[in-house]
mmCIF file of C-alpha atoms in Angstrom:
data_model
loop_
_atom_site.group_PDB
_atom_site.id
_atom_site.type_symbol
_atom_site.label_atom_id
_atom_site.label_comp_id
_atom_site.label_asym_id
_atom_site.label_seq_id
_atom_site.Cartn_x
_atom_site.Cartn_y
_atom_site.Cartn_z
ATOM 1 C CA ASP A 1 107.235 101.727 123.498
ATOM 2 C CA GLN A 2 105.976 103.467 120.582
ATOM 3 C CA GLN A 3 107.966 101.240 117.426
ATOM 4 C CA VAL A 4 106.176 104.040 115.168
ATOM 5 C CA LYS A 5 106.322 107.477 114.817
ATOM 6 C CA GLN A 6 104.850 110.135 113.453
ATOM 7 C CA ASN A 7 106.978 113.526 115.532
ATOM 8 C CA SER A 8 104.104 115.876 113.705
ATOM 9 C CA PRO A 9 100.673 116.229 114.856
ATOM 10 C CA SER A 10 99.384 118.711 111.777
ATOM 11 C CA LEU A 11 100.972 119.620 108.735
ATOM 12 C CA SER A 12 98.765 122.513 106.738
ATOM 13 C CA VAL A 13 99.479 122.867 102.605
ATOM 14 C CA GLN A 14 98.132 125.074 100.101
ATOM 15 C CA GLU A 15 95.888 123.623 97.785
ATOM 16 C CA GLY A 16 98.374 122.114 94.334
ATOM 17 C CA ARG A 17 101.379 121.952 96.959
ATOM 18 C CA ILE A 18 103.145 118.740 97.559
ATOM 19 C CA SER A 19 102.599 116.996 101.238
ATOM 20 C CA ILE A 20 104.864 115.290 102.991
ATOM 21 C CA LEU A 21 103.870 113.408 106.019
ATOM 22 C CA ASN A 22 106.792 111.954 107.473
ATOM 23 C CA CYS A 23 107.202 109.060 109.471
ATOM 24 C CA ASP A 24 110.027 106.952 111.542
ATOM 25 C CA TYR A 25 110.524 103.271 113.126
ATOM 26 C CA THR A 26 112.630 101.873 115.707
ATOM 27 C CA ASN A 27 112.077 98.207 115.270
ATOM 28 C CA SER A 28 114.978 96.963 112.182
ATOM 29 C CA MET A 29 112.395 93.412 111.856
ATOM 30 C CA PHE A 30 109.583 95.780 110.256
ATOM 31 C CA ASP A 31 109.461 94.432 106.656
ATOM 32 C CA TYR A 32 106.114 96.129 105.647
ATOM 33 C CA PHE A 33 105.098 99.412 105.389
ATOM 34 C CA LEU A 34 101.520 101.195 105.050
ATOM 35 C CA TRP A 35 99.842 104.282 105.033
ATOM 36 C CA TYR A 36 96.309 104.912 106.040
ATOM 37 C CA LYS A 37 93.821 107.889 106.283
ATOM 38 C CA LYS A 38 91.233 108.376 108.181
ATOM 39 C CA TYR A 39 88.125 110.503 108.907
ATOM 40 C CA PRO A 40 86.775 111.492 112.226
ATOM 41 C CA ALA A 41 84.118 108.600 113.049
ATOM 42 C CA GLU A 42 85.379 106.436 110.594
ATOM 43 C CA GLY A 43 87.943 103.352 110.064
ATOM 44 C CA PRO A 44 91.303 103.941 108.449
ATOM 45 C CA THR A 45 90.856 103.806 104.557
ATOM 46 C CA PHE A 46 93.904 101.822 102.641
ATOM 47 C CA LEU A 47 96.095 104.268 100.806
ATOM 48 C CA ILE A 48 99.346 102.302 99.977
ATOM 49 C CA SER A 49 102.280 100.164 100.916
ATOM 50 C CA ILE A 50 105.972 99.027 100.492
ATOM 51 C CA SER A 51 107.822 96.197 101.492
ATOM 52 C CA SER A 52 111.376 96.463 102.386
ATOM 53 C CA ILE A 53 112.905 95.533 99.291
ATOM 54 C CA LYS A 54 111.989 98.521 97.492
ATOM 55 C CA ASP A 55 112.464 102.123 98.150
ATOM 56 C CA LYS A 56 109.843 103.526 96.319
ATOM 57 C CA ASN A 57 106.185 103.123 95.188
ATOM 58 C CA GLU A 58 103.723 105.250 93.737
ATOM 59 C CA ASP A 59 100.101 104.892 92.854
ATOM 60 C CA GLY A 60 98.407 107.953 91.908
ATOM 61 C CA ARG A 61 98.733 111.244 93.102
ATOM 62 C CA PHE A 62 100.669 109.193 96.483
ATOM 63 C CA THR A 63 104.172 107.606 96.922
ATOM 64 C CA VAL A 64 105.657 106.276 99.576
ATOM 65 C CA PHE A 65 109.257 106.357 99.905
ATOM 66 C CA LEU A 66 111.486 103.486 102.627
ATOM 67 C CA ASN A 67 114.610 104.841 104.306
ATOM 68 C CA LYS A 68 115.819 101.664 105.785
ATOM 69 C CA SER A 69 119.528 102.371 107.011
ATOM 70 C CA ALA A 70 117.749 105.753 108.703
ATOM 71 C CA LYS A 71 114.383 103.883 109.569
ATOM 72 C CA HIS A 72 112.315 106.424 107.806
ATOM 73 C CA LEU A 73 109.337 106.181 105.397
ATOM 74 C CA SER A 74 107.279 109.312 103.917
ATOM 75 C CA LEU A 75 104.135 109.904 102.029
ATOM 76 C CA HIS A 76 104.295 112.552 99.174
ATOM 77 C CA ILE A 77 100.723 113.771 98.061
ATOM 78 C CA VAL A 78 101.399 115.304 94.937
ATOM 79 C CA PRO A 79 99.173 117.484 93.706
ATOM 80 C CA SER A 80 97.112 118.027 97.518
ATOM 81 C CA GLN A 81 93.919 118.398 96.982
ATOM 82 C CA PRO A 82 90.897 119.948 99.571
ATOM 83 C CA GLY A 83 89.816 116.271 99.964
ATOM 84 C CA ASP A 84 92.708 115.119 101.427
ATOM 85 C CA SER A 85 92.724 116.383 104.604
ATOM 86 C CA ALA A 86 91.964 113.923 107.270
ATOM 87 C CA VAL A 87 94.690 112.296 109.708
ATOM 88 C CA TYR A 88 97.216 109.860 108.126
ATOM 89 C CA PHE A 89 98.894 106.937 109.864
ATOM 90 C CA CYS A 90 101.398 105.387 109.067
ATOM 91 C CA ALA A 91 101.915 101.699 109.889
ATOM 92 C CA ALA A 92 104.307 98.494 110.023
ATOM 93 C CA SER A 93 104.382 95.074 110.105
ATOM 94 C CA ALA A 94 106.889 92.540 110.718
ATOM 95 C CA ASN A 95 106.044 89.039 109.136
ATOM 96 C CA THR A 96 104.548 87.941 112.223
ATOM 97 C CA GLY A 97 101.549 87.531 111.071
ATOM 98 C CA ASN A 98 98.505 90.732 110.918
ATOM 99 C CA GLN A 99 100.012 92.698 113.872
ATOM 100 C CA PHE A 100 100.087 96.108 112.360
ATOM 101 C CA TYR A 101 102.281 98.902 114.768
ATOM 102 C CA PHE A 102 100.744 102.550 113.925
ATOM 103 C CA GLY A 103 101.831 105.786 114.583
ATOM 104 C CA THR A 104 99.985 108.030 116.528
ATOM 105 C CA GLY A 105 99.125 110.064 112.955
ATOM 106 C CA THR A 106 99.527 113.392 111.273
ATOM 107 C CA SER A 107 96.006 115.426 110.670
ATOM 108 C CA LEU A 108 96.667 117.074 106.987
ATOM 109 C CA THR A 109 94.814 120.345 105.963
ATOM 110 C CA VAL A 110 94.465 121.042 102.769
ATOM 111 C CA ILE A 111 93.616 124.977 101.767
ATOM 112 C CA PRO A 112 91.906 125.518 98.897
ATOM 113 C CA LYS B 1 82.132 93.286 97.755
ATOM 114 C CA ALA B 2 80.482 94.080 100.395
ATOM 115 C CA GLY B 3 83.269 95.618 103.324
ATOM 116 C CA VAL B 4 84.066 94.919 106.779
ATOM 117 C CA THR B 5 80.761 95.512 109.073
ATOM 118 C CA GLN B 6 80.987 95.800 112.701
ATOM 119 C CA THR B 7 78.356 96.454 115.071
ATOM 120 C CA PRO B 8 76.820 97.748 117.209
ATOM 121 C CA ARG B 9 78.287 101.328 116.336
ATOM 122 C CA TYR B 10 78.041 102.819 118.849
ATOM 123 C CA LEU B 11 77.485 101.794 122.533
ATOM 124 C CA ILE B 12 77.468 103.217 126.508
ATOM 125 C CA LYS B 13 78.027 100.913 129.489
ATOM 126 C CA THR B 14 78.429 101.397 132.605
ATOM 127 C CA ARG B 15 81.708 100.274 134.652
ATOM 128 C CA GLY B 16 81.483 97.089 135.733
ATOM 129 C CA GLN B 17 79.576 95.581 132.862
ATOM 130 C CA GLN B 18 80.728 93.395 130.256
ATOM 131 C CA VAL B 19 80.608 94.150 126.132
ATOM 132 C CA THR B 20 80.806 92.204 123.031
ATOM 133 C CA LEU B 21 81.130 93.444 119.906
ATOM 134 C CA SER B 22 80.886 91.821 116.647
ATOM 135 C CA CYS B 23 82.938 92.193 113.463
ATOM 136 C CA SER B 24 81.891 90.551 109.639
ATOM 137 C CA PRO B 25 84.926 90.441 107.762
ATOM 138 C CA ILE B 26 85.095 90.812 103.944
ATOM 139 C CA SER B 27 84.052 87.701 102.377
ATOM 140 C CA GLY B 28 86.689 85.090 101.965
ATOM 141 C CA HIS B 29 89.397 86.935 104.497
ATOM 142 C CA ARG B 30 90.093 84.435 107.164
ATOM 143 C CA SER B 31 92.268 86.593 109.569
ATOM 144 C CA VAL B 32 90.604 89.474 112.155
ATOM 145 C CA SER B 33 92.599 91.667 113.892
ATOM 146 C CA TRP B 34 91.144 93.873 117.181
ATOM 147 C CA TYR B 35 92.880 97.557 117.397
ATOM 148 C CA GLN B 36 92.007 100.201 119.766
ATOM 149 C CA GLN B 37 92.351 104.098 119.258
ATOM 150 C CA THR B 38 91.519 106.317 121.833
ATOM 151 C CA PRO B 39 92.517 110.083 121.946
ATOM 152 C CA GLY B 40 96.432 110.957 121.678
ATOM 153 C CA GLN B 41 97.129 107.360 120.931
ATOM 154 C CA GLY B 42 97.649 105.473 117.620
ATOM 155 C CA LEU B 43 96.037 102.139 117.100
ATOM 156 C CA GLN B 44 96.722 99.287 119.560
ATOM 157 C CA PHE B 45 96.978 96.288 118.783
ATOM 158 C CA LEU B 46 94.501 94.117 120.621
ATOM 159 C CA PHE B 47 94.552 90.658 119.259
ATOM 160 C CA GLU B 48 94.613 88.877 115.559
ATOM 161 C CA TYR B 49 92.488 85.556 114.967
ATOM 162 C CA PHE B 50 93.494 83.743 111.680
ATOM 163 C CA SER B 51 91.060 80.770 111.255
ATOM 164 C CA GLU B 52 89.960 80.418 114.056
ATOM 165 C CA THR B 53 93.358 80.258 116.046
ATOM 166 C CA GLN B 54 93.872 83.488 118.317
ATOM 167 C CA ARG B 55 97.854 83.895 116.112
ATOM 168 C CA ASN B 56 99.113 87.176 118.225
ATOM 169 C CA LYS B 57 98.141 89.211 121.071
ATOM 170 C CA GLY B 58 98.999 92.856 122.135
ATOM 171 C CA ASN B 59 99.587 94.450 125.712
ATOM 172 C CA PHE B 60 96.186 94.237 126.834
ATOM 173 C CA PRO B 61 94.900 92.633 130.706
ATOM 174 C CA GLY B 62 92.911 89.895 130.245
ATOM 175 C CA ARG B 63 89.415 91.318 130.600
ATOM 176 C CA PHE B 64 90.245 91.853 126.672
ATOM 177 C CA SER B 65 89.600 88.329 124.891
ATOM 178 C CA GLY B 66 88.109 87.326 121.324
ATOM 179 C CA ARG B 67 87.223 84.941 119.263
ATOM 180 C CA GLN B 68 86.483 83.546 115.447
ATOM 181 C CA PHE B 69 83.898 81.548 114.598
ATOM 182 C CA SER B 70 83.816 79.223 111.867
ATOM 183 C CA ASN B 71 82.776 81.467 109.117
ATOM 184 C CA SER B 72 85.306 83.549 109.932
ATOM 185 C CA ARG B 73 83.384 86.328 112.117
ATOM 186 C CA SER B 74 85.187 87.473 114.953
ATOM 187 C CA GLU B 75 83.785 88.833 118.538
ATOM 188 C CA MET B 76 85.836 90.785 120.976
ATOM 189 C CA ASN B 77 84.549 91.452 124.908
ATOM 190 C CA VAL B 78 85.809 93.376 127.254
ATOM 191 C CA SER B 79 84.130 92.478 131.249
ATOM 192 C CA THR B 80 84.415 94.255 134.220
ATOM 193 C CA LEU B 81 84.388 97.499 132.089
ATOM 194 C CA GLU B 82 86.210 100.746 133.252
ATOM 195 C CA LEU B 83 86.578 103.976 132.398
ATOM 196 C CA GLY B 84 89.506 104.185 130.389
ATOM 197 C CA ASP B 85 88.343 101.477 128.259
ATOM 198 C CA SER B 86 86.343 104.064 126.441
ATOM 199 C CA ALA B 87 87.533 104.327 122.790
ATOM 200 C CA LEU B 88 86.908 103.441 119.566
ATOM 201 C CA TYR B 89 87.363 99.628 118.912
ATOM 202 C CA LEU B 90 88.245 98.770 115.399
ATOM 203 C CA CYS B 91 88.513 95.283 113.295
ATOM 204 C CA ALA B 92 90.617 94.632 110.603
ATOM 205 C CA SER B 93 90.218 92.142 107.945
ATOM 206 C CA SER B 94 93.031 90.455 105.735
ATOM 207 C CA LEU B 95 93.017 87.928 103.556
ATOM 208 C CA ASP B 96 95.760 86.266 104.758
ATOM 209 C CA ALA B 97 98.256 85.706 107.114
ATOM 210 C CA LEU B 98 100.958 87.242 105.534
ATOM 211 C CA GLY B 99 100.634 91.010 107.446
ATOM 212 C CA THR B 100 100.688 92.997 103.894
ATOM 213 C CA GLU B 101 97.658 94.874 104.159
ATOM 214 C CA ALA B 102 94.557 95.087 106.229
ATOM 215 C CA PHE B 103 91.143 96.804 105.589
ATOM 216 C CA PHE B 104 89.457 98.123 108.353
ATOM 217 C CA GLY B 105 85.543 98.479 109.699
ATOM 218 C CA GLN B 106 84.120 101.715 110.544
ATOM 219 C CA GLY B 107 84.593 101.123 114.216
ATOM 220 C CA THR B 108 82.207 100.831 117.368
ATOM 221 C CA ARG B 109 82.676 103.978 119.627
ATOM 222 C CA LEU B 110 82.211 102.591 123.129
ATOM 223 C CA THR B 111 81.284 104.776 126.281
ATOM 224 C CA VAL B 112 81.932 103.904 130.011
ATOM 225 C CA VAL B 113 80.262 105.884 132.319
#
């Protein structure tokens, strides 16, 4: 049973515009959420995280929003750059150690 | 400082064989987790070791096992390989056991023929 879902397998955005990647979860025990970026044949690279006590966290061009009542989080990338083209995974943990539940990923293409 | 190191990067095995993958975490990190990534699937959690003890285990058959050594290095073993075990196996390193961050290695690409 997929507890973390990314319903959009792919997304294309023009360079300079905003990219919005979405993620939904079902387990109300999740209290920490992370976004990772992955290039082919490489391991995921940590981007940004958010605790369930917050609803927003910003790091440069990346902002993560958390809506606990809707069990939904999103990653905003502004402005989008061609180098942002990669697969993005969201992940969640339930304070039971380092067991992270991952979504299936969204492939972002930023068009120059 | 050095990142997470996984060896080997690529591996080809035949059905029925067994395989051992290795992971060296970031220096000072005490937790190592293993994940399997297959096409169309996200990363599926295999197990986590913290201070040489398995803390969590995912929903995988007993053919998948692991261990962690006193220097935090970890190995993962898969016995009686099946074609469906072909995947990218990723190791993640965490400083503590709080579930707030994990840093991944480049993975080992296992192909079972």
